[in-house]
mmCIF file of C-alpha atoms and ligand atoms in Angstrom:
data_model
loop_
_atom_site.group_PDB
_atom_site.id
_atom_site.type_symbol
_atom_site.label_atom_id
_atom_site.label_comp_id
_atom_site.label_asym_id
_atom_site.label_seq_id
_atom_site.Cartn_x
_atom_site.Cartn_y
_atom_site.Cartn_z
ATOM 1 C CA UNK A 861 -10.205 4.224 -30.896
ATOM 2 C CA UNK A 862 -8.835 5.137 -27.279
ATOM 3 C CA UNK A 863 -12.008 5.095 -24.668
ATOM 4 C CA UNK A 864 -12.405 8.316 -22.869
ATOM 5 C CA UNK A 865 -9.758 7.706 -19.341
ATOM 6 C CA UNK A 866 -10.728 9.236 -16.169
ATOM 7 C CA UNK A 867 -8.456 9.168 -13.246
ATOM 8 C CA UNK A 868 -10.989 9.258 -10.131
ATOM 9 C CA UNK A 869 -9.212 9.914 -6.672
ATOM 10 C CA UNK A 870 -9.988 9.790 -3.038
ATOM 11 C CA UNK A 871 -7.328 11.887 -1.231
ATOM 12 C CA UNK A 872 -6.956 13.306 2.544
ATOM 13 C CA UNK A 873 -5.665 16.917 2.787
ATOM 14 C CA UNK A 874 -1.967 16.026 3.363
ATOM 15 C CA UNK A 875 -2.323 13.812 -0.418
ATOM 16 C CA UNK A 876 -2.884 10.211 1.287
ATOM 17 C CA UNK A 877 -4.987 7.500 -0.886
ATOM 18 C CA UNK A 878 -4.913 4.991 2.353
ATOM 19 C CA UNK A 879 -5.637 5.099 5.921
ATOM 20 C CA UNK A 880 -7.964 7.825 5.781
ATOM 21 C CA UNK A 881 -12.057 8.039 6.262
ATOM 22 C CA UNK A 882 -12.944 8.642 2.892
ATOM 23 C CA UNK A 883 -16.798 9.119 1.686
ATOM 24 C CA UNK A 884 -17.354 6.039 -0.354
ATOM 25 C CA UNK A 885 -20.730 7.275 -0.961
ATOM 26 C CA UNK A 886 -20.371 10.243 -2.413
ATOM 27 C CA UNK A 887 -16.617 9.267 -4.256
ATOM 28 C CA UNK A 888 -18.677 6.550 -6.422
ATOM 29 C CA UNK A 889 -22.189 8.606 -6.723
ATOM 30 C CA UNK A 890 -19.595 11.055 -8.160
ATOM 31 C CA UNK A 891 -18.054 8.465 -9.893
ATOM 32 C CA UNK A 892 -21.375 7.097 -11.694
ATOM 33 C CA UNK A 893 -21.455 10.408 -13.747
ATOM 34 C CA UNK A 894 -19.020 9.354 -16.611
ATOM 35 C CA UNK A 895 -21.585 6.511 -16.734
ATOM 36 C CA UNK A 896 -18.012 4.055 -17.153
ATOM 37 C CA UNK A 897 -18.740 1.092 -19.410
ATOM 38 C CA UNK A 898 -15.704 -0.325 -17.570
ATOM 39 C CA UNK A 899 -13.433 -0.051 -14.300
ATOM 40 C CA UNK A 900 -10.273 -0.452 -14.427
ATOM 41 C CA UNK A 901 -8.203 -1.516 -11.457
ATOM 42 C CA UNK A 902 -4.523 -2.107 -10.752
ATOM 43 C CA UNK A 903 -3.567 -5.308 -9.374
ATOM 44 C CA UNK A 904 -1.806 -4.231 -6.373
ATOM 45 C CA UNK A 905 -5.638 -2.128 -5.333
ATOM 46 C CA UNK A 906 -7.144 -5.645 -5.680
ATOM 47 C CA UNK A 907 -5.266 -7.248 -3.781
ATOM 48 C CA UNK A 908 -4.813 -4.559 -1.243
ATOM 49 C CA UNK A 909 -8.700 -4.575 -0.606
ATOM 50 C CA UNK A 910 -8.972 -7.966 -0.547
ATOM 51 C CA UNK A 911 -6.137 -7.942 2.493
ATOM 52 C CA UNK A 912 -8.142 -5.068 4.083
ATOM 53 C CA UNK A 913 -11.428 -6.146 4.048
ATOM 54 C CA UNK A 914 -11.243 -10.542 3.291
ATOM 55 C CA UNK A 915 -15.273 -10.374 3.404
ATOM 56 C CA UNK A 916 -14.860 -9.426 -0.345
ATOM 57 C CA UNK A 917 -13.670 -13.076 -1.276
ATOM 58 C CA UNK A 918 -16.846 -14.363 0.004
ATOM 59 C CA UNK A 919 -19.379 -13.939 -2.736
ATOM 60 C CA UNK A 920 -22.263 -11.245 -1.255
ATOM 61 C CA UNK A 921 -25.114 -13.791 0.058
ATOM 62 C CA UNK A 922 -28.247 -12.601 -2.703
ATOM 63 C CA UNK A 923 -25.654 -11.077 -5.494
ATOM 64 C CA UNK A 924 -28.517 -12.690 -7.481
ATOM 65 C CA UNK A 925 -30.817 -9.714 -6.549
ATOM 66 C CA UNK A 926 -28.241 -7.085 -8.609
ATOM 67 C CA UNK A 927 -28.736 -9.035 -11.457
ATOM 68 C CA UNK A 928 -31.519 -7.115 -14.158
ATOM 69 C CA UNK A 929 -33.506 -9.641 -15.353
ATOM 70 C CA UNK A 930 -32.747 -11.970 -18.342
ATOM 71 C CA UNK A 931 -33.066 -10.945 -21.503
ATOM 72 C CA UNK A 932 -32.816 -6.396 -20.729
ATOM 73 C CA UNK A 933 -29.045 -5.099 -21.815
ATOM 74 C CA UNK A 934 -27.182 -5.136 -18.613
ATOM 75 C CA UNK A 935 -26.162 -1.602 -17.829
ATOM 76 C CA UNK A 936 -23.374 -2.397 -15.170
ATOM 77 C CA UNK A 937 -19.624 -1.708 -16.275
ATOM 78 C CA UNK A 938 -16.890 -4.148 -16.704
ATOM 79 C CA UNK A 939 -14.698 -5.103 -14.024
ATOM 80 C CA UNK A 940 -11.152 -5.087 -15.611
ATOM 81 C CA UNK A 941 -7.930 -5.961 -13.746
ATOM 82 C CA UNK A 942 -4.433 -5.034 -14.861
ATOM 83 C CA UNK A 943 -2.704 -8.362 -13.597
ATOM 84 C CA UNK A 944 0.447 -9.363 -16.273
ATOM 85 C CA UNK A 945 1.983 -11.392 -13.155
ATOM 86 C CA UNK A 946 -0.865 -13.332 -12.074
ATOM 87 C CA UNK A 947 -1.293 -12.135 -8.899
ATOM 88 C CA UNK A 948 -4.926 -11.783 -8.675
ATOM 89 C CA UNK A 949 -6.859 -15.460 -7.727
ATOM 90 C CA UNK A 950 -10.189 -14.793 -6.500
ATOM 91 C CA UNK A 951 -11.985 -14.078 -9.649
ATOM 92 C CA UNK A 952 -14.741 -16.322 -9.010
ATOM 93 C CA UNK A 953 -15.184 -14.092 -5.704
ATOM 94 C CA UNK A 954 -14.910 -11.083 -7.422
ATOM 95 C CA UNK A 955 -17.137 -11.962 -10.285
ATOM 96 C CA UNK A 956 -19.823 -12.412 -7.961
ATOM 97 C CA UNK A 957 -19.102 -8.527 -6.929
ATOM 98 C CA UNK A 958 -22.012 -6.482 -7.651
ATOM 99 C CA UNK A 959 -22.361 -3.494 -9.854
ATOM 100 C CA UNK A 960 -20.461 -5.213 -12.464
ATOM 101 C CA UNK A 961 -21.602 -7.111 -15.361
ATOM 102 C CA UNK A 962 -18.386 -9.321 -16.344
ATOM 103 C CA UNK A 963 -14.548 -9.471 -15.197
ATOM 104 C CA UNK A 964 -11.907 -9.080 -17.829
ATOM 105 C CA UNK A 965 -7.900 -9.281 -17.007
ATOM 106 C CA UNK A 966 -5.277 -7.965 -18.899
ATOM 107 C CA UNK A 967 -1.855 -9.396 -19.704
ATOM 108 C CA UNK A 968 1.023 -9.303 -21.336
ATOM 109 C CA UNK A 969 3.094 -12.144 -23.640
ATOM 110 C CA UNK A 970 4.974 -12.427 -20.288
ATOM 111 C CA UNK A 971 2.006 -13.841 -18.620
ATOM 112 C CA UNK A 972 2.441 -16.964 -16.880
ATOM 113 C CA UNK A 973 0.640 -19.860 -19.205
ATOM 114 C CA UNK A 974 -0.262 -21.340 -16.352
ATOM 115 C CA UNK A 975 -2.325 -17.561 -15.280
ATOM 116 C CA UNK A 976 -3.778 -17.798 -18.825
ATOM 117 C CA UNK A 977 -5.221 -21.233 -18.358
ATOM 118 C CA UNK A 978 -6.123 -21.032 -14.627
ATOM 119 C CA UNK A 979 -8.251 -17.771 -16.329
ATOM 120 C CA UNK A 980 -9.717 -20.065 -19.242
ATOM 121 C CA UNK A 981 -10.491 -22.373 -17.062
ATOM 122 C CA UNK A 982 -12.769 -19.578 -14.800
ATOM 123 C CA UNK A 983 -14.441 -18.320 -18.458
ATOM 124 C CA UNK A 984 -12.245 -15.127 -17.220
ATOM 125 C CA UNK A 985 -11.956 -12.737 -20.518
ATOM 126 C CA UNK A 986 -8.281 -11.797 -21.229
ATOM 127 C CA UNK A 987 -6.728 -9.281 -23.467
ATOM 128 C CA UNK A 988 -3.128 -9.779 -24.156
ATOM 129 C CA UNK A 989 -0.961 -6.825 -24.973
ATOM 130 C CA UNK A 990 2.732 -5.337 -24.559
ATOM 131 C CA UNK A 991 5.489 -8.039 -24.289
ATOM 132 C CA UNK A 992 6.477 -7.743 -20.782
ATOM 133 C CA UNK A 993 4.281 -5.448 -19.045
ATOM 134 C CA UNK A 994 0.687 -4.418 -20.236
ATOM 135 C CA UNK A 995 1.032 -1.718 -23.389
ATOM 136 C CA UNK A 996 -2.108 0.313 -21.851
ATOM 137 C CA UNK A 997 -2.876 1.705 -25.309
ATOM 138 C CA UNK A 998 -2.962 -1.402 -26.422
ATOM 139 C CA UNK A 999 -5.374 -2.959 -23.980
ATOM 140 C CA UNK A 1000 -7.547 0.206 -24.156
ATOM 141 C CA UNK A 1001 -7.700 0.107 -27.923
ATOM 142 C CA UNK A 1002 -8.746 -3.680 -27.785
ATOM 143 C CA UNK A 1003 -10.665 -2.953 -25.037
ATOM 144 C CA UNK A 1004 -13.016 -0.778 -27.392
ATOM 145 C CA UNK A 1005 -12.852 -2.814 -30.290
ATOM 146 C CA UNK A 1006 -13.566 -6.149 -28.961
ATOM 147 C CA UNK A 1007 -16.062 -5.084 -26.040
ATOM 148 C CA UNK A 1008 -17.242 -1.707 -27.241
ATOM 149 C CA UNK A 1009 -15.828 0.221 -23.938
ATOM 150 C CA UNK A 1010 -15.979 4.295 -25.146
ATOM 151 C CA UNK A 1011 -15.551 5.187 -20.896
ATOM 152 C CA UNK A 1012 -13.150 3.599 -18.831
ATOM 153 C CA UNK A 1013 -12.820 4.622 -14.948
ATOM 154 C CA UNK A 1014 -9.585 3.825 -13.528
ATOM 155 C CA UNK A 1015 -9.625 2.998 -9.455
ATOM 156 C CA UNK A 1016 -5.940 2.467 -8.929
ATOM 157 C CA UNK A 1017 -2.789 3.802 -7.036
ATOM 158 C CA UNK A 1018 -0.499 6.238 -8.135
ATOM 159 C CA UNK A 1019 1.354 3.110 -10.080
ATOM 160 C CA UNK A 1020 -0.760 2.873 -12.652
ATOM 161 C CA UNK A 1021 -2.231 6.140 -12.852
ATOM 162 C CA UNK A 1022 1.459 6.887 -13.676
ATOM 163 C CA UNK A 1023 1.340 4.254 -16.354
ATOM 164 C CA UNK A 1024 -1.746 5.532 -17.799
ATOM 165 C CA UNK A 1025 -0.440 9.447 -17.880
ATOM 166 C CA UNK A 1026 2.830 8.184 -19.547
ATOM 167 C CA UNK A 1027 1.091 6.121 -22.504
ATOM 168 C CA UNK A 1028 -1.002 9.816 -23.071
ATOM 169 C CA UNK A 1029 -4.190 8.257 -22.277
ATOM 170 C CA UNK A 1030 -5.816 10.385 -19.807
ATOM 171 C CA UNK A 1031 -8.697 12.576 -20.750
ATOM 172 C CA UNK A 1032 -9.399 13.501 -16.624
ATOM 173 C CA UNK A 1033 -8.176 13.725 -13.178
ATOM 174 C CA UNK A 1034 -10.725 13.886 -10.686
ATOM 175 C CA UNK A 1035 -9.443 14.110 -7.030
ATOM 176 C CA UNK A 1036 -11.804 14.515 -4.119
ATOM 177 C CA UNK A 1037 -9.969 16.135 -0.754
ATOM 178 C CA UNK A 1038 -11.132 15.168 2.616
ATOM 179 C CA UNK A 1039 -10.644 17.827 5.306
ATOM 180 C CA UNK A 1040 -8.329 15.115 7.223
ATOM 181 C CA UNK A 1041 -4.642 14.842 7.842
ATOM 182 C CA UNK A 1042 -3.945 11.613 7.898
ATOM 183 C CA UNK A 1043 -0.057 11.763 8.325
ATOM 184 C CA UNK A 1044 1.875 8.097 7.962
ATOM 185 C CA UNK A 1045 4.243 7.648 5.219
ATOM 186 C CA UNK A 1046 3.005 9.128 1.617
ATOM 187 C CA UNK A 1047 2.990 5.698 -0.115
ATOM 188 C CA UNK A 1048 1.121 4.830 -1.303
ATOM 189 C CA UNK A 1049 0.354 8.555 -3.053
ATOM 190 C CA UNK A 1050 -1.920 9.362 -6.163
ATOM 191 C CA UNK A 1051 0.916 9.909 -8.864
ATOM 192 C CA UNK A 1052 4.066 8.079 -8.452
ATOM 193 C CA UNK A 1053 6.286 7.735 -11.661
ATOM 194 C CA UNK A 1054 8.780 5.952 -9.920
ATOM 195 C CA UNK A 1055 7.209 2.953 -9.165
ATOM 196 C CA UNK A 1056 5.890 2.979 -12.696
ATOM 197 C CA UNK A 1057 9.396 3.050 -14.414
ATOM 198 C CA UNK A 1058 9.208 6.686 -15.638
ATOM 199 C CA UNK A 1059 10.949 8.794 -12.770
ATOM 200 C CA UNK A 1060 11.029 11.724 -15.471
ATOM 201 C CA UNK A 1061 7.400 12.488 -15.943
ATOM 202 C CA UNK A 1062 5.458 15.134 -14.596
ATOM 203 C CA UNK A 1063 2.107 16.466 -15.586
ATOM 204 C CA UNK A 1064 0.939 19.381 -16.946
ATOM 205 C CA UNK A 1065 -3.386 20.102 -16.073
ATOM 206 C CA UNK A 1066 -5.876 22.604 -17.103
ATOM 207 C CA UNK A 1067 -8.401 23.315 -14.584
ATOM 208 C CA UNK A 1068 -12.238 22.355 -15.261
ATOM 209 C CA UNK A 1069 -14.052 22.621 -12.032
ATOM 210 C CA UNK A 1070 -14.037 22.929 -8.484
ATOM 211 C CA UNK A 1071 -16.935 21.898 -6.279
ATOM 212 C CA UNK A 1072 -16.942 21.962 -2.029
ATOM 213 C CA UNK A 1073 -19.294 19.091 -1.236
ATOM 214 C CA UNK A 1074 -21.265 17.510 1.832
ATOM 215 C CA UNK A 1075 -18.493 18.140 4.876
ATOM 216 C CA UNK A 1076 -16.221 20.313 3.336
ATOM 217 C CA UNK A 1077 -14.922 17.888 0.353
ATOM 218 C CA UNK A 1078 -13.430 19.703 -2.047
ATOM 219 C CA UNK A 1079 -13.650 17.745 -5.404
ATOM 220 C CA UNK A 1080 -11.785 19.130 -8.333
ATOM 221 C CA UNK A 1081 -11.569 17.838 -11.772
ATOM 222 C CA UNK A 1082 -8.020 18.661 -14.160
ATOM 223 C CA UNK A 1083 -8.595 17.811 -17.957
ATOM 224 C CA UNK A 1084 -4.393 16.401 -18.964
ATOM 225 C CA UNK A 1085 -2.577 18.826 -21.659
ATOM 226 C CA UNK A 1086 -1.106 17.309 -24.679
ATOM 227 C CA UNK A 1087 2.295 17.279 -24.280
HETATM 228 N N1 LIG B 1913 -7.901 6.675 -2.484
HETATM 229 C C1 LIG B 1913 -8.165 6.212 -3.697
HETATM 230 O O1 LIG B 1913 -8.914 6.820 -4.467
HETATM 231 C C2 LIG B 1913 -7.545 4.903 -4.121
HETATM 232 C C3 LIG B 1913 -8.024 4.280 -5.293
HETATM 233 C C4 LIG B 1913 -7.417 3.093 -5.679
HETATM 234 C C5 LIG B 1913 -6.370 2.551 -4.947
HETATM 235 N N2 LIG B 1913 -5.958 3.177 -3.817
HETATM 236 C C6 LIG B 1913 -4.826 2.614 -3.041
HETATM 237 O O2 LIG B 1913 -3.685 2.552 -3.890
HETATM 238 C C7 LIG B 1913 -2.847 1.485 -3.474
HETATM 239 C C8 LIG B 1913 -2.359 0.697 -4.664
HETATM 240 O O3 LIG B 1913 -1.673 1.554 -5.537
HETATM 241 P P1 LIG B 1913 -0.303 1.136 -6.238
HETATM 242 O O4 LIG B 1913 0.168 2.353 -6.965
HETATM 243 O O5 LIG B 1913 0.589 0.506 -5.239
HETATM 244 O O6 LIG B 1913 -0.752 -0.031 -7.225
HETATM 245 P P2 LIG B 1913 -1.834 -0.116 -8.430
HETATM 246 O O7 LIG B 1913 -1.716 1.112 -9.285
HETATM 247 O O8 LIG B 1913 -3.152 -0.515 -7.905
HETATM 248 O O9 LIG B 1913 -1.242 -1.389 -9.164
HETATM 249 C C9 LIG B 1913 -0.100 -1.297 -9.945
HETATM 250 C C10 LIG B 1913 -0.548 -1.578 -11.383
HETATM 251 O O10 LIG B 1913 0.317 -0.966 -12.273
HETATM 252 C C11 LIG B 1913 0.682 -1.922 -13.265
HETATM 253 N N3 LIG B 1913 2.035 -1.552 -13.723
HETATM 254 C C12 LIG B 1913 3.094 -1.232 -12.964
HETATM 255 N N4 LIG B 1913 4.128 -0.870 -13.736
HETATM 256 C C13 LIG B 1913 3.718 -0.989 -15.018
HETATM 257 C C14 LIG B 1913 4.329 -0.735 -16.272
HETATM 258 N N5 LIG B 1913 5.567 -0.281 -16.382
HETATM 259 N N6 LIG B 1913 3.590 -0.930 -17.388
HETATM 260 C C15 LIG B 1913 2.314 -1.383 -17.308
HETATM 261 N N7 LIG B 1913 1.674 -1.623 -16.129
HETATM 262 C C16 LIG B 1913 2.372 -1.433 -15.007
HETATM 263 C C17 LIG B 1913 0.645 -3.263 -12.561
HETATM 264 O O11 LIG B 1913 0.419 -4.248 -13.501
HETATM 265 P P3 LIG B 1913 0.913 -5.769 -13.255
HETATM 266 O O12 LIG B 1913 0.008 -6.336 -12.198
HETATM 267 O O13 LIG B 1913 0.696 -6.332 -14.606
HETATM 268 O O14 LIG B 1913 2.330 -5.691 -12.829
HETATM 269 C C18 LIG B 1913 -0.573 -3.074 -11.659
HETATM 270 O O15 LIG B 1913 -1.776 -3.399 -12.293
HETATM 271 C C19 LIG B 1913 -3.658 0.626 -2.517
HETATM 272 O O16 LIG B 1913 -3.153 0.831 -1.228
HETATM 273 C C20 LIG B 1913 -5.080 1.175 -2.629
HETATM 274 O O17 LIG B 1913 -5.765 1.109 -1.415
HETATM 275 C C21 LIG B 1913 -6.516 4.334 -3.398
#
C-alpha cells in the first residue's frame, strides 16, 4: 500500500519558499492535522537548514524531556531523509531533534557503500530502492510495509515535490501564502520539474479548501487529479 502523501508549503505572495518570514507556528500546528506517522525531507532542505541555522547540529541541551516515558507507544513521526548521494552527515545531531521518534534514510543501489556503512554504523534505518536515484513508490511502499507509515508529510523543495507528483503519489497540496513579497530570484520555488528530470510535467488540482488565517495567511489545500 502507498501511505497517504501530503505536500505542505510555506510560500510568500510572489511564490518564494526561502528568504521570507514565514509563521512556523502556525505552518506546523497546521501541519500536525494529518497526524503524519512520518516526515519526509529532501536532502538538499537538510542540508540547507543546517547551513542556515548550524545550532541544529548541536543536539537541543534536555532533548531527554521530549521523550514519553518508557514503555507508552511513542506518538512522534519518523524523520525520513531522501539522501541516495550521501550527503547528509549529522544524523546523530539530527536524531537528537525533537518531535521525532527515529531517523530513517533512503537510498538507492547507487548509494555509496561507504554511506551505507557510515549509516549502520549510527543504527541509522535505511530503505534501499530505485537503481540510481530513489524509486519514491518504492520507498513509500516499503516504507508502509516495513514501518507501518499510512501518512507521510513531505517538507521539501520544489525538487522533490516534483519527484513525488511524477511517481503519482500525491494525495494533497497544501500551500500557505504570506502577505509578503519577497522578490530575489524564484529558486528555489515550490514545483520545479526541471531540476527533478521531468521538464514535461505539469499538474492538474481540484480545489478542497481555502482558509484566511491569523495575519492575512491564506492557506489553501488542492487534492492532485489522476492523470
Ligand atoms: N517554504 C517551505 O515550505 C519549504 C519547505 C521545505 C524546503 N524549503 C526550501 O526548499 C529548498 C530545497 O529545495 P530543493 O528543491 O532544492 O531540494 P529538495 O527537494 O529538498 O531536495 C532534493 C531531493 O530530491 C531528490 N531527487 C532529485 N531528483 C530526483 C530523482 N530524479 N529521483 C528521485 N529523487 C530525486 C534528492 O534525492 P538525492 O539526495 O537522493 O539526490 C533530494 O532528496 C531549501 O532552500 C529549503 O529551505 C522550503
Amino acid at each position: 500500500m502507498i501511505p497517504k502523501v501530503i505536500l505542505h508549503i510555506a510560500t510568500s505572495l510572489d511564490g518564494r519558499i526561502r528568504n521570507f518570514p514565514a509563521d512556523y507556528e502556525l505552518y506546523y500546528s497546521l501541519a500536525a492535522r494529518w497526524n503524519p506517522d512520518a516526515i519526509l525531507f529532501g536532502s538538499e532542505t537538510v542540508l540547507a537548514a543546517i547551513r542556515d541555522n548550524p545550532s541544529l547540529e548541536v543536539p537541543p541541551e534536555h532533548e531527554e524531556m521530549f521523550r514519553p516515558p518508557d514503555g507508552s507507544p511513542d506518538p512522534r513521526p519518523l524523520l525520513v531523509i531522501a539522501d541516495s548521494r550521501g550527503r547528509v552527515r549529522c544524523w546523530d545531531a539530527i536524531r537528537k531533534w525533537p518531535y521525532m521518534r527515529d531517523v530513517l534514510a533512503l537510498c538507492s543501489l547507487a548509494t555509496p557503500q561507504e554511506y551505507l556503512d557510515y549509516l549502520a554504523e549510527r543504527k541509522v534505518g535505511a530503505i534501499i530502492a530505485g537503481d540510481d536515484r530513489i524509486d519514491m513508490r518504492k520507498a513509500l511502499m516499503d516504507l508502509s510495509r516495513q514501518y507501518g507509515v499510512n501518512t507521510v508529510r513531505i517538507d521539501s523543495g520544489g525538487t522533490l515535490n516534483s519527484v513525488l507528483l511524477q511517481a503519482g503519489v500525491v494525495s494533497e497540496v497544501s500551500v500557505l501564502i504570506h502577505p509578503f513579497l519577497a522578490g530575489g530570484k524564484p529558486d528555489p520555488t515550490m514545483f520545479d520539474p526541471v531540476k527533478a528530470g521531468f521538464p514535461d510535467l505539469q499538474v492538474f488540482l481540484t480545489h478542497l479548501h481555502t482558509e484566511v488565517i491569523g495575519n492575512g495567511i491564506v492557506w489553501v489545500r488542492y487534492s492532485v487529479k489522476e492523470s
